[in-house]
Short mmCIF file of C-alpha atoms in Angstrom, two decimals:
data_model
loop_
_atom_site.label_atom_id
_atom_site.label_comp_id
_atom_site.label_asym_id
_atom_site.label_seq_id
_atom_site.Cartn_x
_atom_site.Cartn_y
_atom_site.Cartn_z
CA UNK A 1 0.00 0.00 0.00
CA UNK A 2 1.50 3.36 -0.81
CA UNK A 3 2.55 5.80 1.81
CA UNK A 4 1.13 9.15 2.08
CA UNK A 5 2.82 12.52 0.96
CA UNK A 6 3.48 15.15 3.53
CA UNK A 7 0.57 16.87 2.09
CA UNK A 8 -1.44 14.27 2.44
CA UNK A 9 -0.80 13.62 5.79
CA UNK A 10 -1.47 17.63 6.65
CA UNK A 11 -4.80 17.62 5.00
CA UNK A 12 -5.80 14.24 6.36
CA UNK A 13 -4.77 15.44 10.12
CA UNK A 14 -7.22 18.48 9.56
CA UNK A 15 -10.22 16.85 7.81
CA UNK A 16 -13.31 17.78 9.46
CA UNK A 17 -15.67 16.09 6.91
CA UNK A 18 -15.93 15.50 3.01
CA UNK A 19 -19.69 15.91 0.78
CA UNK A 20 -20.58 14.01 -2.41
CA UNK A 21 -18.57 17.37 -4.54
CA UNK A 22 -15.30 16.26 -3.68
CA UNK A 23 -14.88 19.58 -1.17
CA UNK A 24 -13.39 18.88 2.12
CA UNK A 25 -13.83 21.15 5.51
CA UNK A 26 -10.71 21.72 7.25
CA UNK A 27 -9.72 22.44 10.50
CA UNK A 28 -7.70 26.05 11.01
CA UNK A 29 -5.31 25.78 13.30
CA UNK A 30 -3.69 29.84 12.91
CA UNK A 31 -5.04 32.90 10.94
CA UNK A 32 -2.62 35.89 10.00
CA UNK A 33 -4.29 39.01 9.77
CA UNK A 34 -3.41 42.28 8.20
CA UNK A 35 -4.93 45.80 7.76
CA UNK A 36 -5.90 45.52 3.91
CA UNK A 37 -8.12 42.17 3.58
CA UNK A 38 -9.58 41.79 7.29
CA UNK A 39 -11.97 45.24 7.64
CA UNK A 40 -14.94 43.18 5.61
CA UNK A 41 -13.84 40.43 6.69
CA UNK A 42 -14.63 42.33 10.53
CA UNK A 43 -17.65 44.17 9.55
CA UNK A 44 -19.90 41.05 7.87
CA UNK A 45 -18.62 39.32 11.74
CA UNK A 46 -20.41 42.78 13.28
CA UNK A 47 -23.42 42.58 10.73
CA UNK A 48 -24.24 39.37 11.72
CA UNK A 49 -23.58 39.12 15.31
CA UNK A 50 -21.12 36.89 15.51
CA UNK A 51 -17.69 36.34 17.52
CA UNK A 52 -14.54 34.82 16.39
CA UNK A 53 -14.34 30.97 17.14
CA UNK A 54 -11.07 31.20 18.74
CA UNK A 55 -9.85 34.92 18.97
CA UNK A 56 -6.46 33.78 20.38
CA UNK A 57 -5.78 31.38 16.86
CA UNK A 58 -5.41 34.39 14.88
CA UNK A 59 -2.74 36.80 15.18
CA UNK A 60 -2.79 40.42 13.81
CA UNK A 61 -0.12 42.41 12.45
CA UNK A 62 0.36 45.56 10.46
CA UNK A 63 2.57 46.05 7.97
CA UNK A 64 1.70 46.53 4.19
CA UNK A 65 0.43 50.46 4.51
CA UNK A 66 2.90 51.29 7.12
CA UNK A 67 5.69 53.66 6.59
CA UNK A 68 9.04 52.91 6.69
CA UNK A 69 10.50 56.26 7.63
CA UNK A 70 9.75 59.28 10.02
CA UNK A 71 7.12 57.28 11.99
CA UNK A 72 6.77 59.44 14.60
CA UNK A 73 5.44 61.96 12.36
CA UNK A 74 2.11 58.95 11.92
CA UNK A 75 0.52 58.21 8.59
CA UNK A 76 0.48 60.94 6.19
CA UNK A 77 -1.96 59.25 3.84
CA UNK A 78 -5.64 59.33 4.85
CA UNK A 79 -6.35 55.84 3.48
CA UNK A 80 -3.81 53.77 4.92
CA UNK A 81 -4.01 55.60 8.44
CA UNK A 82 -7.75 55.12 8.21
CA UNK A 83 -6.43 50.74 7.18
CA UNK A 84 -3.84 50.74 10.42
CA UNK A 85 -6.62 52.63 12.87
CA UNK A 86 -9.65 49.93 11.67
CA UNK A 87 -7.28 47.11 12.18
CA UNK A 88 -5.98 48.14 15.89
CA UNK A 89 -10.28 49.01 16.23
CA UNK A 90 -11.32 45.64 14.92
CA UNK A 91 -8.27 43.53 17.32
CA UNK A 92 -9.84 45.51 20.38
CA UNK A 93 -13.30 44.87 19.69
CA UNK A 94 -12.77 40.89 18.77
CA UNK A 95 -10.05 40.26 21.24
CA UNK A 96 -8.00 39.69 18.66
CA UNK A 97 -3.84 39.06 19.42
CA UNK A 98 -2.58 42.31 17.74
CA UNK A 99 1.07 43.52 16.95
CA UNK A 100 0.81 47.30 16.43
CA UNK A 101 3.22 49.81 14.66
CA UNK A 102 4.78 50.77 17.81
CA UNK A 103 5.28 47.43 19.02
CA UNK A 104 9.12 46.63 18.55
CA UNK A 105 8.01 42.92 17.37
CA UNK A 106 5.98 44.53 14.30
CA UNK A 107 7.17 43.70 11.15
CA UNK A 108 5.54 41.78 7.69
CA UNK A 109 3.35 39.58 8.62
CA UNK A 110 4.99 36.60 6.90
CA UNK A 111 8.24 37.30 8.63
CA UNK A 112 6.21 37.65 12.32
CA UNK A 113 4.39 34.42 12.15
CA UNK A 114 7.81 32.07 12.01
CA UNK A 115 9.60 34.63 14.10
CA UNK A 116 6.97 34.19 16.95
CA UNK A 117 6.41 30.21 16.60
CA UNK A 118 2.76 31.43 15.48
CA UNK A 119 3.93 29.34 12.86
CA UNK A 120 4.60 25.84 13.97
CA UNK A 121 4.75 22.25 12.02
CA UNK A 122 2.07 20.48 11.41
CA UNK A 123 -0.50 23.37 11.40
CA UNK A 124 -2.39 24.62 8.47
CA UNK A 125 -2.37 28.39 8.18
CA UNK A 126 -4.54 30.95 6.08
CA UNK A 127 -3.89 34.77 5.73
CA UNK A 128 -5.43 37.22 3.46
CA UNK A 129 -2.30 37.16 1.50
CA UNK A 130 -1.26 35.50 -1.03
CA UNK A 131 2.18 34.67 0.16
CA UNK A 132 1.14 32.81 3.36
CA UNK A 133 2.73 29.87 1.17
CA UNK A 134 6.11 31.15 3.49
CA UNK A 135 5.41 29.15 5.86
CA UNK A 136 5.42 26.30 4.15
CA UNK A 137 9.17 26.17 4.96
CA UNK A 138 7.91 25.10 8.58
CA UNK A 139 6.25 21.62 7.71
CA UNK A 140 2.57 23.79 7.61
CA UNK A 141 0.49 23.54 5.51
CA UNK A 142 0.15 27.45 4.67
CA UNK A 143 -1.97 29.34 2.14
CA UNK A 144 -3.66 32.67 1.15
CA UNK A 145 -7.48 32.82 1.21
CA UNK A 146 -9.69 36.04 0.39
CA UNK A 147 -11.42 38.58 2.19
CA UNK A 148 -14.87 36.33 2.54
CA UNK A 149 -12.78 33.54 3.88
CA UNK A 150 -10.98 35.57 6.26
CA UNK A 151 -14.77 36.00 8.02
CA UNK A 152 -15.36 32.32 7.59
CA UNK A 153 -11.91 31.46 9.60
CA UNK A 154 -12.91 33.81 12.13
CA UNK A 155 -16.11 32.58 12.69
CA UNK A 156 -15.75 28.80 12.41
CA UNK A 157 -12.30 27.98 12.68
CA UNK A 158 -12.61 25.81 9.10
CA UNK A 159 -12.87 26.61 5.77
CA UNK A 160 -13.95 24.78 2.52
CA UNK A 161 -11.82 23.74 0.40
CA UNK A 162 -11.12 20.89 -2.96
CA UNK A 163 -7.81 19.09 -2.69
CA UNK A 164 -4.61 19.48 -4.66
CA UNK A 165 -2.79 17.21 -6.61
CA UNK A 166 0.89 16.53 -5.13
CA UNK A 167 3.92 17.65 -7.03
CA UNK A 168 7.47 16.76 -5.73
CA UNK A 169 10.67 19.80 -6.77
CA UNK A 170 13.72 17.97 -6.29
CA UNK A 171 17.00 20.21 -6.65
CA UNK A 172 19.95 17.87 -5.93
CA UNK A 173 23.91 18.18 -6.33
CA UNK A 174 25.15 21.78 -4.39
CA UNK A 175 24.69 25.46 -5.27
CA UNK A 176 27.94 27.49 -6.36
CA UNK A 177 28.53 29.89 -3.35
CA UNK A 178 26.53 33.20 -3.68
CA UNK A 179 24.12 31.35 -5.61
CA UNK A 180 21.12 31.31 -3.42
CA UNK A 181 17.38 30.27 -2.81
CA UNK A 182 16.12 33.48 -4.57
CA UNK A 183 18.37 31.68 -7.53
CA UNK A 184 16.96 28.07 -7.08
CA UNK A 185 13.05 29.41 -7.32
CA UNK A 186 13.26 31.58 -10.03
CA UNK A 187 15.50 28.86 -11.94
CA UNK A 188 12.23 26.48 -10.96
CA UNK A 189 9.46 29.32 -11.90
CA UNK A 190 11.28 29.99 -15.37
CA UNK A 191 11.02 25.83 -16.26
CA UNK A 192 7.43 25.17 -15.20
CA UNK A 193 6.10 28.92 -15.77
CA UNK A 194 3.96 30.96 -13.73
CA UNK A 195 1.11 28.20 -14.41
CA UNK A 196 3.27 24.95 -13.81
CA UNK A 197 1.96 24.52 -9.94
CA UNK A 198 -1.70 25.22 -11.26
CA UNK A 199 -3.52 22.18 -9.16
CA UNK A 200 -1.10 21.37 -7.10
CA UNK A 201 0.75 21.63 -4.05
CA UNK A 202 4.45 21.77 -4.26
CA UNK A 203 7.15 19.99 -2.28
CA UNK A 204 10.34 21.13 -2.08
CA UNK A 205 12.95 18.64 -1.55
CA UNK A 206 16.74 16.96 -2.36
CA UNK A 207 20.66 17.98 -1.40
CA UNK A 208 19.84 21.18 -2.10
CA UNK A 209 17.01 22.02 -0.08
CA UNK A 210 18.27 19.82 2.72
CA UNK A 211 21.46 22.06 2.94
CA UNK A 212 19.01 25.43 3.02
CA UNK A 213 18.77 27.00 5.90
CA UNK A 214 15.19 27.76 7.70
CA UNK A 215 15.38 31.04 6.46
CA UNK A 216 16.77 30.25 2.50
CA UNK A 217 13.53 27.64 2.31
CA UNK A 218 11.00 30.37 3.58
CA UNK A 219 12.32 32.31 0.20
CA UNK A 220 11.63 29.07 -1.85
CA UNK A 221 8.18 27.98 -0.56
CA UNK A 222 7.41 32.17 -0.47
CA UNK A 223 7.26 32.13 -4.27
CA UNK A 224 5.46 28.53 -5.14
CA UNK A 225 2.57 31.13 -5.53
CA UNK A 226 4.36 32.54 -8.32
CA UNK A 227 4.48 28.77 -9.98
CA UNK A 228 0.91 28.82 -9.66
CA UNK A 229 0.55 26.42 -6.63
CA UNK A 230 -1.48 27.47 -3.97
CA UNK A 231 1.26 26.13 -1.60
CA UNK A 232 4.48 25.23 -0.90
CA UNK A 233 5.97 22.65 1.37
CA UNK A 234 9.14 21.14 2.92
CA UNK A 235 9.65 18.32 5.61
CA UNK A 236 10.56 18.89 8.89
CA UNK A 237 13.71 17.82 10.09
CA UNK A 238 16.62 19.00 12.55
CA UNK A 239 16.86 22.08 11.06
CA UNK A 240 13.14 22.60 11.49
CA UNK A 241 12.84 21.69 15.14
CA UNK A 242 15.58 23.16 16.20
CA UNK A 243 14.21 26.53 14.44
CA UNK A 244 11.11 26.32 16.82
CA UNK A 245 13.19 26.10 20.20
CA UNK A 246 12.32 29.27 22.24
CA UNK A 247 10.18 30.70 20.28
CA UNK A 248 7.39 32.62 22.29
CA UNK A 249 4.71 30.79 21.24
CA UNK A 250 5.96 27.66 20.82
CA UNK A 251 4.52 24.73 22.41
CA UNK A 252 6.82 24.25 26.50
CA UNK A 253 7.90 21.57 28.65
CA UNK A 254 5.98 18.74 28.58
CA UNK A 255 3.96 19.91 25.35
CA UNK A 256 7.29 20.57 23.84
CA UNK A 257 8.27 16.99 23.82
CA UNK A 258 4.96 15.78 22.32
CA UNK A 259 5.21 18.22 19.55
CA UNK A 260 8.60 17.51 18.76
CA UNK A 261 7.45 13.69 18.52
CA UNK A 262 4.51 14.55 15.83
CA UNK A 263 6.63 17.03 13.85
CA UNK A 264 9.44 14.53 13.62
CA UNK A 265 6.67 12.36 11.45
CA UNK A 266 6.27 15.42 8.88
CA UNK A 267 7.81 14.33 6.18
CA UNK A 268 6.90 12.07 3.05
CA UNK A 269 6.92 8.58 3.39
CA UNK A 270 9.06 6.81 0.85
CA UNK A 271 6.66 5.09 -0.72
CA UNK A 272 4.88 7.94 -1.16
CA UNK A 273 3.24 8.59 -4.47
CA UNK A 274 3.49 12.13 -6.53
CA UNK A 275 1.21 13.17 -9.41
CA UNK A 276 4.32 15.06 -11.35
CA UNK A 277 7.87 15.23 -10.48
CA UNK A 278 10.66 17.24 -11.39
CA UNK A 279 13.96 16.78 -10.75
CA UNK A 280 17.47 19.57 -11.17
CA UNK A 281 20.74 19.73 -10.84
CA UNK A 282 21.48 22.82 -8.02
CA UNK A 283 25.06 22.91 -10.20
CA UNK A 284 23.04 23.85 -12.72
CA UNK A 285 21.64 26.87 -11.37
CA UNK A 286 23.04 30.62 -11.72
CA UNK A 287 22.80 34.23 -10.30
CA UNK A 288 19.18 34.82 -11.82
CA UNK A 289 17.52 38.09 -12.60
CA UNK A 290 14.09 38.52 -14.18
CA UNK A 291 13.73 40.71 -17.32
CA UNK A 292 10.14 40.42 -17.98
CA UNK A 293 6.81 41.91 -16.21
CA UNK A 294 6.70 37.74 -14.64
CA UNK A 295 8.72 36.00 -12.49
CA UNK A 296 8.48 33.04 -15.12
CA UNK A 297 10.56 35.63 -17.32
CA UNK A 298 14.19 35.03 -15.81
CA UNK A 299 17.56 34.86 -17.28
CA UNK A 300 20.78 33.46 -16.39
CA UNK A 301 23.21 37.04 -15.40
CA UNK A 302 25.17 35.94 -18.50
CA UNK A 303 22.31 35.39 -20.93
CA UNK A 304 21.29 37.55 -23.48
CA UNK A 305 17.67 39.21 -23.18
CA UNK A 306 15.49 37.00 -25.35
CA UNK A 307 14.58 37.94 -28.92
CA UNK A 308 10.95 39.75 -30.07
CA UNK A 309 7.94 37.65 -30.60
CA UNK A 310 4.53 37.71 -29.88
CA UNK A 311 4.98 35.96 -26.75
CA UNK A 312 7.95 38.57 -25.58
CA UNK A 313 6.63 41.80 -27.16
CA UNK A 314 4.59 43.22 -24.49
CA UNK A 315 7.34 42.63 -21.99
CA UNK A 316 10.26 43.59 -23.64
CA UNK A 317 7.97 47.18 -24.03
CA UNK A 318 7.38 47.74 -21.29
CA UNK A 319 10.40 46.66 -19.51
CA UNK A 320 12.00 49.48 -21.70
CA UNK A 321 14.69 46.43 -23.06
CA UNK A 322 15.91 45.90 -26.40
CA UNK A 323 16.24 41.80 -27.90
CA UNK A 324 19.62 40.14 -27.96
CA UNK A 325 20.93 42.95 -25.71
CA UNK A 326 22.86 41.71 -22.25
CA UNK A 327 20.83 42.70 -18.61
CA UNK A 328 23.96 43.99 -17.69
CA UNK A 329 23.96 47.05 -20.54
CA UNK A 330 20.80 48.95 -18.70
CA UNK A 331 21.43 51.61 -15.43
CA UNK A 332 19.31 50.59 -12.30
CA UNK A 333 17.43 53.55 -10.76
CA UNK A 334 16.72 51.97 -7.14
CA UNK A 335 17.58 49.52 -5.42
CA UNK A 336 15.00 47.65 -2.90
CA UNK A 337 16.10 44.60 -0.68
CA UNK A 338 13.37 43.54 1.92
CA UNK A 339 9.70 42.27 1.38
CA UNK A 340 8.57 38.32 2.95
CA UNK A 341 10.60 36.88 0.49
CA UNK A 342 13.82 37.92 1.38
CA UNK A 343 14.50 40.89 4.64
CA UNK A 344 15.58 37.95 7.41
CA UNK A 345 18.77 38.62 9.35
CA UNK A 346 20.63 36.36 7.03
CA UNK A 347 19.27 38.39 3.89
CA UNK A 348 20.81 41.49 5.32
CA UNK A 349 23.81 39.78 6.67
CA UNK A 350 24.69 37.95 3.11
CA UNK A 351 24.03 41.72 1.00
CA UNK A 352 26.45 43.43 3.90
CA UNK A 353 29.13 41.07 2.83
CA UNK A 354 29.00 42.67 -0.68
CA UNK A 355 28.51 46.39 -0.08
CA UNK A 356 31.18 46.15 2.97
CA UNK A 357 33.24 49.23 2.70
CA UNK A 358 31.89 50.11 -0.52
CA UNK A 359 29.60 52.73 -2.15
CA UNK A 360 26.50 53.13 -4.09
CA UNK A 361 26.76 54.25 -7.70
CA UNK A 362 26.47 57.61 -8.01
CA UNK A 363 23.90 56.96 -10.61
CA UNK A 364 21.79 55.22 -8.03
CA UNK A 365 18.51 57.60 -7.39
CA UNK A 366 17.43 55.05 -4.20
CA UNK A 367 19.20 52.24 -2.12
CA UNK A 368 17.17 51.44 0.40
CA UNK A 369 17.46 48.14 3.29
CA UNK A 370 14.05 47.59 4.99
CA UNK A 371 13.95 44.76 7.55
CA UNK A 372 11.29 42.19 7.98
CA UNK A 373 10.99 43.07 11.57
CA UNK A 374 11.95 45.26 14.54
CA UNK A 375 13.47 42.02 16.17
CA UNK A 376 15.25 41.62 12.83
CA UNK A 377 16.66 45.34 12.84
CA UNK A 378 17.46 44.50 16.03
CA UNK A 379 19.46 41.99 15.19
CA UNK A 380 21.01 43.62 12.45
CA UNK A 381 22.06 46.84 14.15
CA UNK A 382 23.43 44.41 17.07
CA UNK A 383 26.06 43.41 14.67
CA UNK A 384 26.36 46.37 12.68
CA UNK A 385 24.94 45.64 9.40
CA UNK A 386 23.01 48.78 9.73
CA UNK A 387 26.36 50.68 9.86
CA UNK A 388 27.93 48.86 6.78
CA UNK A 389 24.63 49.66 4.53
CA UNK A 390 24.37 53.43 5.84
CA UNK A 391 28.11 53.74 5.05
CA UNK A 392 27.79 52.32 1.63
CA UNK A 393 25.12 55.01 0.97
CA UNK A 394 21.80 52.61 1.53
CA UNK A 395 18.91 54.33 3.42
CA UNK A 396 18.00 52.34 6.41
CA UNK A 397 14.11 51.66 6.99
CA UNK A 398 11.61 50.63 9.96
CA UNK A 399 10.06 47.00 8.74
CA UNK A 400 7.33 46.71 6.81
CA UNK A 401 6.07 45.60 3.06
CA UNK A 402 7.41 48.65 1.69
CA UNK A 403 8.36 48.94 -1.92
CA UNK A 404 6.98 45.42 -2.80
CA UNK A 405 3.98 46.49 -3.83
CA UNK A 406 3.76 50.32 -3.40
CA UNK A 407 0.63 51.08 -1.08
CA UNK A 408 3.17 52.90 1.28
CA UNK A 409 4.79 55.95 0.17
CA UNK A 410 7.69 53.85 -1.02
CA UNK A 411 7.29 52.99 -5.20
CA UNK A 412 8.99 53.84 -8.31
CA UNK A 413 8.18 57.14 -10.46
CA UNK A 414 7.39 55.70 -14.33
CA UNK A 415 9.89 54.37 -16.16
CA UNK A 416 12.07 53.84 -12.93
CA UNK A 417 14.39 50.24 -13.02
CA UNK A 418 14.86 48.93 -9.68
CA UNK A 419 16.49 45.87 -8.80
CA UNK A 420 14.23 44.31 -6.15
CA UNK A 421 14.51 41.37 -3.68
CA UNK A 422 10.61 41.03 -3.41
CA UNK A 423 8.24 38.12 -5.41
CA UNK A 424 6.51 40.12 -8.02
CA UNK A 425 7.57 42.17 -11.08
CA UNK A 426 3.89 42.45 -13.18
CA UNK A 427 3.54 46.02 -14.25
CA UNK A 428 2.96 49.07 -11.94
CA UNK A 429 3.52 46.15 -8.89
CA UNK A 430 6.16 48.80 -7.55
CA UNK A 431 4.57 51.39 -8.43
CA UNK A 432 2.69 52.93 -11.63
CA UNK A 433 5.11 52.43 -14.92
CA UNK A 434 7.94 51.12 -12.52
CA UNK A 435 10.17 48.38 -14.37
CA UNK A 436 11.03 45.72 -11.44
CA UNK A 437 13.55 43.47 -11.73
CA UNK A 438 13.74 40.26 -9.36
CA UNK A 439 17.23 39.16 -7.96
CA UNK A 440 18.30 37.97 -4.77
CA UNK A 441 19.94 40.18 -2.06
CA UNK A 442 23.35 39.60 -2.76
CA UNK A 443 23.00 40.31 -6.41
CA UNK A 444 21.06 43.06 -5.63
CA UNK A 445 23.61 44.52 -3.58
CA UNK A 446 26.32 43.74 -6.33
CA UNK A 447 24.28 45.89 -8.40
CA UNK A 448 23.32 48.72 -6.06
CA UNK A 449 27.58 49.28 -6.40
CA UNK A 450 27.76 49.05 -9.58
CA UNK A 451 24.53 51.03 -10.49
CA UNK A 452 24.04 47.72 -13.28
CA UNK A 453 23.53 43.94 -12.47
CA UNK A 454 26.53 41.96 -12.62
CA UNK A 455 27.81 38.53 -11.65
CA UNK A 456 27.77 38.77 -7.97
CA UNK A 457 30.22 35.94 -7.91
CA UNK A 458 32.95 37.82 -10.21
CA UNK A 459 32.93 40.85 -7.65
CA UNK A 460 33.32 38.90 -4.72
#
């Protein structure tokens, strides 16, 4: 009899029933919440008289409309200050856990939840957010929902939903140094496309991903959205557990050792069965950037820029690029490392390393360093990383989403390149006309000295 897929063993340990349709209800063990999909999701709770199942299995956080700069002077736009006040209104009301914009443990939401142990193995997790595949990384089965389902978590504690087929990512061999897990998913998103993962949920796994860090496999599982799977997943193992120690809401004591028994089960059994599989060589992989308005559209650093066709056209337009030309022959306006994918300590530790007593290009209009979190600025000024990207000419910013997807004050001005550590490059995603260009941190530092991507492993 074949074994069951870590997937399957996730969905089958949170089956509440199944109907004749072939939809399942599942059990919600954690809801993230954040100030730009939850005030419906509040208000049809108040319309209806109705109180959150559990009020402590959800945890609140702000951090897409919040600025990163000159906070003490509050929230200059009306709309997001008007986001930030209904969310802290709504937490009060409900009882909801909240972290606030003061609170030095505020930071993207995606970042909090692991940071915390809000996030633990074996859950399953929703947030009105696409990108709630993060946590993934963790052995959870983790994945965004919309605003309507955000009120159905609240209220129930389950949600609806049709199962996924299971698809197994195997990267094995080793990764070149300073090629990294920004490198490995993009490689992965440019061979299956943006619609590859349609169906499915994805499982990361092989030499590669073993050797990851927690951190490097949060940026992998981050974008299986951006493959078109609903979510991403990798087994728990050392690493994993390890991770969890300490972490404030972590399971203690006694509780601790009967978690750490049922995560240590979290993986795939070996006779497991997957609907597709796909297998690389990490060798293989290079420093990737993206040159298109997708994150399917990526190119080795040494690669020429694809030629015109109908397929291309649009892109190559509006990405301002010309065919056969290299990446490298185009000036960067800004540069932007932070965002859920990739603004962990060792994010900001690994870009340091490259802009270490160095400057910015003088044709550089923006560097900027956000953090994913106070605790992770914390961190980071505790060793002085803060110090080596203010020296090199970076501007150093409070956490937050930031220029990931421009509903702060921080986007591109039309036409603007930027070289961006974030998950999405579609048009006007940084900002109205803005070109984006996705890269990891280190080349993205590379290129913030050079004012032009180049091979971050010919600098070093």
């Amino acid at each position: 009899m074949a074994g069951k897929t870590l997937y399957d063993k996730l969905w089958d340990a949170h089956l509440v029933r199944s109907d004749e349709n072939g939809s399942d209800l599942l059990y919600i063990d954690r809801q993230l919440i954040h100030e730009v999909t939850s005030p419906q999701a509040f208000a049809g709770l108040r319309m209806n008289h109705r109180l959150p199942r559990r009020a402590g299995a959800n945890l609140a956080v702000a951090d897409h409309n919040i600025p990163t700069k000159d906070r003490e002077k509050g929230i200059e736009d009306p709309v997001s200050a008007l986001q930030i006040q209904t969310l802290g209104d709504n937490c009060d009301e409900f009882k909801i856990p909240y972290i606030p914009m003061e609170d030095a443990r505020q930071g993207i939401v995606h970042v909090v939840g692991p940071e915390q142990g809000a996030t633990l193995p074996g859950m399953t997790i929703v947030c009105g957010d696409s990108h709630t595949a993060t946590h993934g990384a963790l052995g959870a089965l983790a994945f965004g929902i919309g605003t309507s389902e955000v009120e159905h978590v609240l209220a129930t504690q389950c949600l609806v939903q049709k199962k996924m087929k299971n698809m197994l990512i195997q990267v094995d061999g080793k990764l070149e140094k300073w090629v990294t897990a920004k490198d490995v998913v993009l490689t992965i998103i440019a061979k299956i496309g943006t619609a590859g993962g349609t169906g499915y949920t994805i499982e990361f796994a092989g030499q590669v991903i073993s050797a990851m860090s927690i951190e490097e496999r949060m940026t992998v599982c981050n974008m299986a959205i951006e493959a078109g799977a609903r979510a991403g997943l990798i087994a728990v193992d050392q690493k994993t557990i390890d991770y969890m120690k300490d972490k404030p809401f972590a399971p203690k004591n006694e509780d601790w050792k009967l978690a750490e028994s049922y995560w240590n089960t979290l993986t795939s059994d070996t006779s497991a069965s997957f609907d597709k599989k796909i297998i690389l060589n990490g060798s293989d992989i290079q420093p990737q950037v993206t040159w298109g308005t997708s994150p399917e559209l990526s190119l080795n650093i040494h690669d020429k820029i694809p030629r015109k066709n109908p397929e291309y056209l649009n892109a190559l337009t509006y990405m301002g690029l010309n065919e056969s030309t290299s990446i490298s022959d185009y000036l960067l306006d800004k540069i932007f490392i932070g965002s859920c994918t990739n603004s962990r300590i060792e994010d900001l530790r690994d870009a340091a390393q490259i802009v270490k007593g160095k400057k910015v290009a003088s044709t550089i209009k923006l560097a900027m360093v956000v953090p994913g979190s106070g605790l992770v600025k914390k961190q980071a000024e505790a060793e002085g990383l803060d110090r080596v990207f203010k020296d090199a000419g970076f501007e150093w910013r409070d956490p937050g989403c930031s220029m990931c997807l421009a509903m702060n004050a921080d986007r591109l001005a039309p036409g603007e390149r930027c070289a961006s550590t974030s998950n999405r490059n579609f048009e006007g995603r940084q900002g109205q006309g803005g070109r984006t260009h996705l890269v990891s941190p280190v080349m993205a530092a590379a290129a913030a000295i050079n004012g032009y991507f180049v091979d971050v492993r010919e600098i070093v």
